[in-house]
CSV table of C-alpha atoms and ligand atoms in Angstrom, one decimal:
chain,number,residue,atom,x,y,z
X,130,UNK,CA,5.3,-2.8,-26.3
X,131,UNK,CA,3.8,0.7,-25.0
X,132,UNK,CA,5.0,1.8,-21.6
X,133,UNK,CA,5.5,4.5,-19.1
X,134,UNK,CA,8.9,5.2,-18.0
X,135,UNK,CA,10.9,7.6,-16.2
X,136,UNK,CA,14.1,8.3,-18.2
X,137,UNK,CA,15.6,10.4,-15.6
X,138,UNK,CA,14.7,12.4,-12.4
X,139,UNK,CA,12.6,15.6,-12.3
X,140,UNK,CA,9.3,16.5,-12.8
X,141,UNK,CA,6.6,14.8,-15.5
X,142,UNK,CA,9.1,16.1,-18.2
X,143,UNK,CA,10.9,13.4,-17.5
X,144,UNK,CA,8.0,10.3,-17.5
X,145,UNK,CA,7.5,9.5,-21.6
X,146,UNK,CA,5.1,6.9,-22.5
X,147,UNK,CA,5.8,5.3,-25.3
X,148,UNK,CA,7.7,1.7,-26.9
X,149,UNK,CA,10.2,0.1,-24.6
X,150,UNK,CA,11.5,-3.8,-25.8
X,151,UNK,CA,9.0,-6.5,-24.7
X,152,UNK,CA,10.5,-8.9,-21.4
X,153,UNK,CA,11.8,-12.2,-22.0
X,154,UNK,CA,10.2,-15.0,-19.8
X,155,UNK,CA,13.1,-16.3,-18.0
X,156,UNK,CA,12.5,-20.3,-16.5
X,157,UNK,CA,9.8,-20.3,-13.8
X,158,UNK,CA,8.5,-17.4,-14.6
X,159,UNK,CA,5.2,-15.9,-16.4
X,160,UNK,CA,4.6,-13.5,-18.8
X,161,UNK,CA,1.6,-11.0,-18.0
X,162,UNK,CA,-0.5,-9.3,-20.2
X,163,UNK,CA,-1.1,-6.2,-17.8
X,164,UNK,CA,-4.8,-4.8,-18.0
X,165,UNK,CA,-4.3,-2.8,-14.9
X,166,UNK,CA,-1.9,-0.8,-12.6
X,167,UNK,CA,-2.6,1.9,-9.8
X,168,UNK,CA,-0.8,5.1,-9.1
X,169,UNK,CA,1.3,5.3,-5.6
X,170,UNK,CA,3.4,7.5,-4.0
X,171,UNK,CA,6.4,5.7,-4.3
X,172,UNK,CA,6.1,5.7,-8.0
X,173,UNK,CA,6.5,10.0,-7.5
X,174,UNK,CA,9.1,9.2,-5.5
X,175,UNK,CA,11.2,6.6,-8.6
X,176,UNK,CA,10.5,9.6,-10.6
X,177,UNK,CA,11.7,12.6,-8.4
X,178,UNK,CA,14.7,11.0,-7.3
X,179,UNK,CA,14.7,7.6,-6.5
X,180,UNK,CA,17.7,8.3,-4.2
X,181,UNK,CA,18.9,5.1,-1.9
X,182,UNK,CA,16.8,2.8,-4.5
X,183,UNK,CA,19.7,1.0,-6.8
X,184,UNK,CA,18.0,1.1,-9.6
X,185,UNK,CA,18.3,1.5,-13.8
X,186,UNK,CA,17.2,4.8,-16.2
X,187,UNK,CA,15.0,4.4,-18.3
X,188,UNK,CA,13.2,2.3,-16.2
X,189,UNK,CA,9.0,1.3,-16.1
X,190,UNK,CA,6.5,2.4,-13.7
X,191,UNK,CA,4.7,0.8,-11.6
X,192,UNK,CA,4.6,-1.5,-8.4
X,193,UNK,CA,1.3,-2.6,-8.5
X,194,UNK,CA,-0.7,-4.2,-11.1
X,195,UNK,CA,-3.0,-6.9,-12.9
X,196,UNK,CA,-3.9,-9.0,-15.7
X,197,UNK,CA,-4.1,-12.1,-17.4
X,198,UNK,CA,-1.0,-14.9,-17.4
X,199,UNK,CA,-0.5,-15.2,-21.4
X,200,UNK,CA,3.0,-17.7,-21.2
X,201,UNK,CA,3.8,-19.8,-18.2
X,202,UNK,CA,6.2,-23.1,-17.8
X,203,UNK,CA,2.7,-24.3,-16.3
X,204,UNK,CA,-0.3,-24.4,-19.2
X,205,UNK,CA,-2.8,-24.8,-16.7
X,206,UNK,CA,-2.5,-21.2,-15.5
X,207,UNK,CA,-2.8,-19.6,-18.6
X,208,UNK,CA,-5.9,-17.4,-19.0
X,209,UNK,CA,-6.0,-17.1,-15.4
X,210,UNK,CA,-6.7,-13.6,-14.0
X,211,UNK,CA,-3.9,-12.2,-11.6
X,212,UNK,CA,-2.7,-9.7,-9.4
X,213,UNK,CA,1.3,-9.4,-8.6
X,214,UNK,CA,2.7,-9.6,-5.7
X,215,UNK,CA,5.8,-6.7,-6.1
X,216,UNK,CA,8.4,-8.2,-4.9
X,217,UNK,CA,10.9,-10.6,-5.9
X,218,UNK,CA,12.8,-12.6,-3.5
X,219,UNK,CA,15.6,-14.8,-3.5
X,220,UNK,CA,14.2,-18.1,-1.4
X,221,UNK,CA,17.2,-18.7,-0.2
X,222,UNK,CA,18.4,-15.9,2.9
X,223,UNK,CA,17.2,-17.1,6.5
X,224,UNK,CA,14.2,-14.8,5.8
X,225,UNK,CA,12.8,-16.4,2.7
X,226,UNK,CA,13.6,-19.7,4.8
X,227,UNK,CA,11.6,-18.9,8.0
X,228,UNK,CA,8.0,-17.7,5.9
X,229,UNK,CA,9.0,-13.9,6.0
X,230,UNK,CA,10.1,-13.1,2.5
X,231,UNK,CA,8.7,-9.6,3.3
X,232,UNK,CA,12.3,-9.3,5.0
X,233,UNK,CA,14.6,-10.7,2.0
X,234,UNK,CA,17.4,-8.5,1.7
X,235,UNK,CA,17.9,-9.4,-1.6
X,236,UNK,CA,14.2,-8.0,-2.6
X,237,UNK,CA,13.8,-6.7,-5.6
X,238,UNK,CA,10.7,-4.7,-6.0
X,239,UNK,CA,9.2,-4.2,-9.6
X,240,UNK,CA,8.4,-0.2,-9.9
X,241,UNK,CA,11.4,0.0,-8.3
X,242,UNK,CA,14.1,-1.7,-8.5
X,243,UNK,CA,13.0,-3.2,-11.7
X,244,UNK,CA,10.9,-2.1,-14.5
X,245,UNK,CA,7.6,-2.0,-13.5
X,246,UNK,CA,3.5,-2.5,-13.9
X,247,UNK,CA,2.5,0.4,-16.4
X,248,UNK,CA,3.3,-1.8,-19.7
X,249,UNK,CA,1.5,-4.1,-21.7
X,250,UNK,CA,3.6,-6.8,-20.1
X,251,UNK,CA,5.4,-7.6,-17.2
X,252,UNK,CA,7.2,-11.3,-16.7
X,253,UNK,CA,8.1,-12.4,-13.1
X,254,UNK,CA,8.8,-15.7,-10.9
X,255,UNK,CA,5.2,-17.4,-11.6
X,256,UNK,CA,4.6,-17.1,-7.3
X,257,UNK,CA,4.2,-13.3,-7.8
X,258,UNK,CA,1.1,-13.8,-9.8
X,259,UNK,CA,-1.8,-14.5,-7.3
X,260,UNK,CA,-5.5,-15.3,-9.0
X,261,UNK,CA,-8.4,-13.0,-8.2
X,262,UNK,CA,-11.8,-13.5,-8.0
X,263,UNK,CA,-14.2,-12.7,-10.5
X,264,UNK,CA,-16.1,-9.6,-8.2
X,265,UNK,CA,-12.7,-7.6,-8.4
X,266,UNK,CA,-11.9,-5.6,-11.4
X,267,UNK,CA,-8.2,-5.4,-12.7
X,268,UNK,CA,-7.9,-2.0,-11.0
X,269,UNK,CA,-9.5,-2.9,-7.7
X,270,UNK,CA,-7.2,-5.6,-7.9
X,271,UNK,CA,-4.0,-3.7,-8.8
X,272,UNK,CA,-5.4,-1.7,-6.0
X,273,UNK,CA,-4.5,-4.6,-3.4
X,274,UNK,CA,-0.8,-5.0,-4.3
X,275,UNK,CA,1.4,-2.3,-2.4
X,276,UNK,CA,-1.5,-0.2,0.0
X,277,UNK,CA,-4.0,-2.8,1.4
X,278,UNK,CA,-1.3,-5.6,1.5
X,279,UNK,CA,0.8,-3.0,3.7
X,280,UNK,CA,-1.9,-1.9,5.6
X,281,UNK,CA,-3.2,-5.6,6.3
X,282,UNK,CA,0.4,-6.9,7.8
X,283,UNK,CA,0.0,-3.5,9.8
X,284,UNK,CA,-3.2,-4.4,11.4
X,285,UNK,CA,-3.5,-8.1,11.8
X,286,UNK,CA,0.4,-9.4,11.8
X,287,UNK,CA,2.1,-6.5,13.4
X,288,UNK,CA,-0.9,-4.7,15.6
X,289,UNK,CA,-3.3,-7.4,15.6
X,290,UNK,CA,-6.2,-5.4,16.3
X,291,UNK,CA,-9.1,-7.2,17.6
X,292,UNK,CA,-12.8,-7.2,16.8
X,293,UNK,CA,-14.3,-4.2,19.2
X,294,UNK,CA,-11.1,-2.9,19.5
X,295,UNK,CA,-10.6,1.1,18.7
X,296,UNK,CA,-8.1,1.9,16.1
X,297,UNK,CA,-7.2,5.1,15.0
X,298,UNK,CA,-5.7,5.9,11.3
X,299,UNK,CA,-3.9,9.3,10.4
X,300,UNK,CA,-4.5,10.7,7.4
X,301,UNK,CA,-7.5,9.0,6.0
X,302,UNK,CA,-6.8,10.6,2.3
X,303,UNK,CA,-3.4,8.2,2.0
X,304,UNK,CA,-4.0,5.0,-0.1
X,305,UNK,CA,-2.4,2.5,2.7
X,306,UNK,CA,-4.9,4.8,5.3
X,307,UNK,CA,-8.1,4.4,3.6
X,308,UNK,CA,-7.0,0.9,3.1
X,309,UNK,CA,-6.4,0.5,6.9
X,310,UNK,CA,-10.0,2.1,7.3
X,311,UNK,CA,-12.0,-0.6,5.2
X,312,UNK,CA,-10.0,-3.3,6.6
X,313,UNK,CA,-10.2,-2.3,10.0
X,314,UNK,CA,-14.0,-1.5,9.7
X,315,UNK,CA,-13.9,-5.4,7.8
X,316,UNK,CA,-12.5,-6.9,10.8
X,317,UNK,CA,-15.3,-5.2,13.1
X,318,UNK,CA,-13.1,-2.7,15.2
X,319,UNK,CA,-14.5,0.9,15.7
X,320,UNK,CA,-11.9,3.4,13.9
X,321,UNK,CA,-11.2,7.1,14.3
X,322,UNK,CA,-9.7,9.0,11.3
X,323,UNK,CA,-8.0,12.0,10.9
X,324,UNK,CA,-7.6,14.6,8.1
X,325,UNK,CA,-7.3,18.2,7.3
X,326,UNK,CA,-9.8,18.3,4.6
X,327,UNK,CA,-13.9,18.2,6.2
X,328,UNK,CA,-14.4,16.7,2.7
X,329,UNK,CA,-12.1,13.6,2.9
X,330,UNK,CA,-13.4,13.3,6.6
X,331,UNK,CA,-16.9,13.0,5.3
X,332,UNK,CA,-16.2,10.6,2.4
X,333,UNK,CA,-14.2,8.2,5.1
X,334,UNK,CA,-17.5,8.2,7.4
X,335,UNK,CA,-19.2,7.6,4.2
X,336,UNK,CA,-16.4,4.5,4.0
X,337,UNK,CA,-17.6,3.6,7.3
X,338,UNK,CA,-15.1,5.5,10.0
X,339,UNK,CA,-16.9,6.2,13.0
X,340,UNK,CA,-15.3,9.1,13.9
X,341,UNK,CA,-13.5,11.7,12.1
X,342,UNK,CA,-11.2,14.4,13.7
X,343,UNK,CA,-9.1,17.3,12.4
X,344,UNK,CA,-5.5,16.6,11.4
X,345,UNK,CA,-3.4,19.6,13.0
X,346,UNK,CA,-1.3,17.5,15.3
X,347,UNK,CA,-1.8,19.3,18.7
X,348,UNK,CA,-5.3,19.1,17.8
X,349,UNK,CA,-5.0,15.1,17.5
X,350,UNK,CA,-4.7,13.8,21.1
X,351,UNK,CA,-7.1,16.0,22.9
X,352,UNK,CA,-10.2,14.8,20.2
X,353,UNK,CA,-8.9,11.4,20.7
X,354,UNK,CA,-9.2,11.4,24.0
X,355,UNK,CA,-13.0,12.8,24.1
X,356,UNK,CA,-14.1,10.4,21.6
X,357,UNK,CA,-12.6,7.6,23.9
X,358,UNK,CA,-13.8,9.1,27.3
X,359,UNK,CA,-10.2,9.7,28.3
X,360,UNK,CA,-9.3,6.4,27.9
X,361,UNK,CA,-6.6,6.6,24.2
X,362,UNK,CA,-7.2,3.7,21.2
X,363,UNK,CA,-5.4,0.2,21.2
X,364,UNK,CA,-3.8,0.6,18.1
X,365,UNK,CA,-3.1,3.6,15.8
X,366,UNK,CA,-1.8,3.4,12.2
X,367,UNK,CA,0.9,5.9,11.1
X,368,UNK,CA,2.6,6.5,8.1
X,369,UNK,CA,3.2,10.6,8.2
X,370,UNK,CA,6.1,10.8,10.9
X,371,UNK,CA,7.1,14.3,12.8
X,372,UNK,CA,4.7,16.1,14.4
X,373,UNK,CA,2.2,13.3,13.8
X,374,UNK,CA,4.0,10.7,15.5
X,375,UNK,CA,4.4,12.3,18.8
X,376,UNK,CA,0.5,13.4,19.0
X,377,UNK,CA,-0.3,9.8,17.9
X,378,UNK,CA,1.7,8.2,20.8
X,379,UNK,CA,-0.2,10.5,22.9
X,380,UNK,CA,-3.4,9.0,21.9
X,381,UNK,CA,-2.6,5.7,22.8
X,382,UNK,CA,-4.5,3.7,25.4
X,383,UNK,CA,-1.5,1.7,28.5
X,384,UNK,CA,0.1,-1.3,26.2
X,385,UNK,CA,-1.3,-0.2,23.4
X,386,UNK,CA,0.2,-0.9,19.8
X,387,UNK,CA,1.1,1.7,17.5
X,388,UNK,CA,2.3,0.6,13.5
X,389,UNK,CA,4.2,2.8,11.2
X,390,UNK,CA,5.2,2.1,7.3
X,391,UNK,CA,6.3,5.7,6.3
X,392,UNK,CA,7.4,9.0,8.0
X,393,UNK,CA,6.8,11.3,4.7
X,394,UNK,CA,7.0,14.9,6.8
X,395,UNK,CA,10.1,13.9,9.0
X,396,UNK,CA,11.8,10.6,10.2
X,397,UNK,CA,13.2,12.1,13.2
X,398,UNK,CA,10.4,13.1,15.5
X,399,UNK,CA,10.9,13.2,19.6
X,400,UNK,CA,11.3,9.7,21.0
X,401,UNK,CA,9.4,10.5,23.8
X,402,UNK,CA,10.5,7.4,25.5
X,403,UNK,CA,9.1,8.1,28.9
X,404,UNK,CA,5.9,7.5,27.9
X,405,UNK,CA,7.2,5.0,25.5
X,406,UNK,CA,8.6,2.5,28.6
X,407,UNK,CA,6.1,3.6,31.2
X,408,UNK,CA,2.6,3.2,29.2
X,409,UNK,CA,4.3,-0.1,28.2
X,410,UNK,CA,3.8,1.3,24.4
X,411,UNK,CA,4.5,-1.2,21.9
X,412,UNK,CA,5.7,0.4,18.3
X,413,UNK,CA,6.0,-1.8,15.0
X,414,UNK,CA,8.0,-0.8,11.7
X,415,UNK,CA,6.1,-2.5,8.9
X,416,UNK,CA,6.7,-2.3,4.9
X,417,UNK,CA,4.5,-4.5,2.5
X,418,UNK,CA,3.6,-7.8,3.6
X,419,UNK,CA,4.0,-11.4,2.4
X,420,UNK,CA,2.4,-13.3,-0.2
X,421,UNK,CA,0.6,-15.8,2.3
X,422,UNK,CA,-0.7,-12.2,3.8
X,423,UNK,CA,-1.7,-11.3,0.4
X,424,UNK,CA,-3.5,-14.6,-0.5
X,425,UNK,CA,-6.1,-14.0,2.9
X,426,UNK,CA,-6.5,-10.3,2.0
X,427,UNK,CA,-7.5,-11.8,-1.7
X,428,UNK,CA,-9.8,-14.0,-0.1
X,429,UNK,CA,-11.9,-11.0,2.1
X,430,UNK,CA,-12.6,-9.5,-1.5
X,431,UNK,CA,-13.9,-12.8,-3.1
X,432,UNK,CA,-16.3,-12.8,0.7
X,433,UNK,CA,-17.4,-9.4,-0.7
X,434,UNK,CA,-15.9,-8.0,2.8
X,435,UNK,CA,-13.2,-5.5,1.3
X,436,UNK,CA,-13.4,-3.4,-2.2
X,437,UNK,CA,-11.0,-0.9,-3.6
X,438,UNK,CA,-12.8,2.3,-3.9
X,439,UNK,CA,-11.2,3.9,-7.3
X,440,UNK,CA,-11.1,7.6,-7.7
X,441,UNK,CA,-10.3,8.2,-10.9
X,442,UNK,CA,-8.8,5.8,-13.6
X,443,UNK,CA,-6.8,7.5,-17.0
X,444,UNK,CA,-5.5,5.5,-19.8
X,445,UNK,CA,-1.7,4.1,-20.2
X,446,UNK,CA,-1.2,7.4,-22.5
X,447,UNK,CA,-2.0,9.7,-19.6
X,448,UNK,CA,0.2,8.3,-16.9
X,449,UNK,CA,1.9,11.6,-16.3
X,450,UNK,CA,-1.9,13.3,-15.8
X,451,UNK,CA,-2.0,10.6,-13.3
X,452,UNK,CA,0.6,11.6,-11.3
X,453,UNK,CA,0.3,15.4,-11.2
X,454,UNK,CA,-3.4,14.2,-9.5
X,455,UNK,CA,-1.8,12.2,-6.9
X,456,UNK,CA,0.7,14.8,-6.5
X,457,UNK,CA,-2.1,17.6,-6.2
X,458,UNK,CA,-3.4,15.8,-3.4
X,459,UNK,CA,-7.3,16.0,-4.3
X,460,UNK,CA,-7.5,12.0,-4.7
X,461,UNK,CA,-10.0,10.1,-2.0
X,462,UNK,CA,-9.3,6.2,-3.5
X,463,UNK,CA,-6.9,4.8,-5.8
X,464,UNK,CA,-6.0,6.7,-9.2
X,465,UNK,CA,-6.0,4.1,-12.0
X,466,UNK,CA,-4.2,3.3,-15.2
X,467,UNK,CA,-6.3,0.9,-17.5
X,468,UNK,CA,-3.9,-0.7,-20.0
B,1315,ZN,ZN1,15.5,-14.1,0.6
């Protein structure tokens, strides 16, 4: 079958598309014939280095993706249009046991661990493949899998933001940002965004933010503050880290809820734990989200309530074109692969 496949770490000299052996359908599982995945930042990450991810060279792209079940133990499902939930769990540990196989420690992620999404066909246990409605695409629902999911347990598991509530989202031009945007907007809170580029700032108030303010982080709490008449947001969502993270503790409103699912310009920012302990600050790590978590976000598409805006989709062929336009930065959406 045709892939895309890193076959080892670098730059796009090391991604090759081209034929990589067909999966076997173990028990329990289905096979997939992908017609869909989306382009993420991790999947630059797999590529450059992959470091602390156990993982095997030459190994597929991709973590999210969807298509149409073609094999299954179960005939009724075949046909079916699905999206994949990326991770693989064992169903076993105490985390599987208790409803949160989000925390397995045995997960096994496909794009990652695994070969991944950009092939013609992926096989995995058949409760990774969740149907879609007919009003989603295969990219807008590839689209859902690793950004809106994460950004969903963010908002309504972790922060639950509330309806009139005042989030505010840093850097807007981020997939799991812009997802927290539509989402938030979707669930009737008011939502301040932040970005360096006046042009992504005006495409997310064309998205619906309410505000938009300029990214430079000293600049962050002072704008934050005037838009909320001094009072700080309920809930910000993160996923930058360093200079970020302190400003975005300083916009916070007393007891107010701050999410974070990636710290990509520095993981060791000040603590600040005064503020921390005395504005009663409450701070949530968050990664992906469950398939149950998945299944309701599903659902808000098929009510027409959420929809995957895509930027820019390129053919399996052109997966490393793909990447260099992530990696440039100039995306405002979801960068496709049609397969
Ligand atoms: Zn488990």
């Amino acid at each position: 079958m045709q892939a895309a496949f890193f076959t080892g770490h670098g730059g796009n000299e090391v991604v090759s598309v081209g034929e990589r052996p067909k999966p076997e359908r173990g028990p329990g599982e289905v096979r997939v014939r992908m017609k869909a995945a989306t382009v993420n930042r991790v999947d630059l990450y797999m590529r450059d280095s992959g470091a602390g991810i156990t993982h095997k060279i030459p190994q597929i792209l991709g973590v999210d993706g969807a298509g149409v079940i073609e094999e299954a133990d179960d005939p009724a499902v075949i046909g079916r249009r699905v999206t994949l939930y990326p991770g693989v769990v064992c169903g076993k540990c105490e985390f599987c046991l208790k409803g949160e196989p989000v925390l397995c420690a045995k997960m096994s992620l496909i794009g990652e661990h695994r070969d991944g999404t950009m092939a013609e066909f992926v096989c995995l246990p058949a409760g990774n493949a969740l149907p879609i409605p007919d009003n989603l695409d295969f990219a807008e629902a590839a689209a859902l899998g690793v950004n809106y999911l994460t950004a969903w347990r963010m908002l309504f598991t972790k922060t639950r933001l509330q309806p009139g509530e005042t989030a505010l989202v840093c850097g807007v031009g981020g997939g799991v940002s812009l997802a927290a945007l539509q989402l938030a907007k979707a669930a009737d809170a008011r939502v301040i965004v932040t970005s360096r580029s006046a042009d992504k700032l005006a495409r997310a108030r064309a998205l619906g933010a309410d505000e938009g303010v300029d990214a430079t982080p000293d600049k962050i709490p002072k704008a934050v503050m005037e838009l909320t008449e001094g009072r700080g947001v309920d809930v910000v969502i993160e996923n930058v880290g360093g200079a970020v993270w302190s400003a975005a503790l300083k916009c916070l409103v007393r007891g107010g809820r701050i999410a974070l699912c990636g710290a990509t310009i520095g993981d060791q920012p000040p603590a600040d734990l005064k503020r921390v302990f005395i504005r009663q600050l409450q701070i949530f790590g968050s990664t992906l989200g469950n398939p149950d978590e998945f299944a309701e976000l599903i659902s808000w598409c098929e009510q027409g309530r959420v929809r995957p805006p895509i930027d820019l989709r390129f053919p399996l062929d052109k997966v490393p074109d793909a990447l260099a336009h992530l990696e440039s930065g100039a995306q405002f959406g979801k960068i496709a692969i049609d397969i």
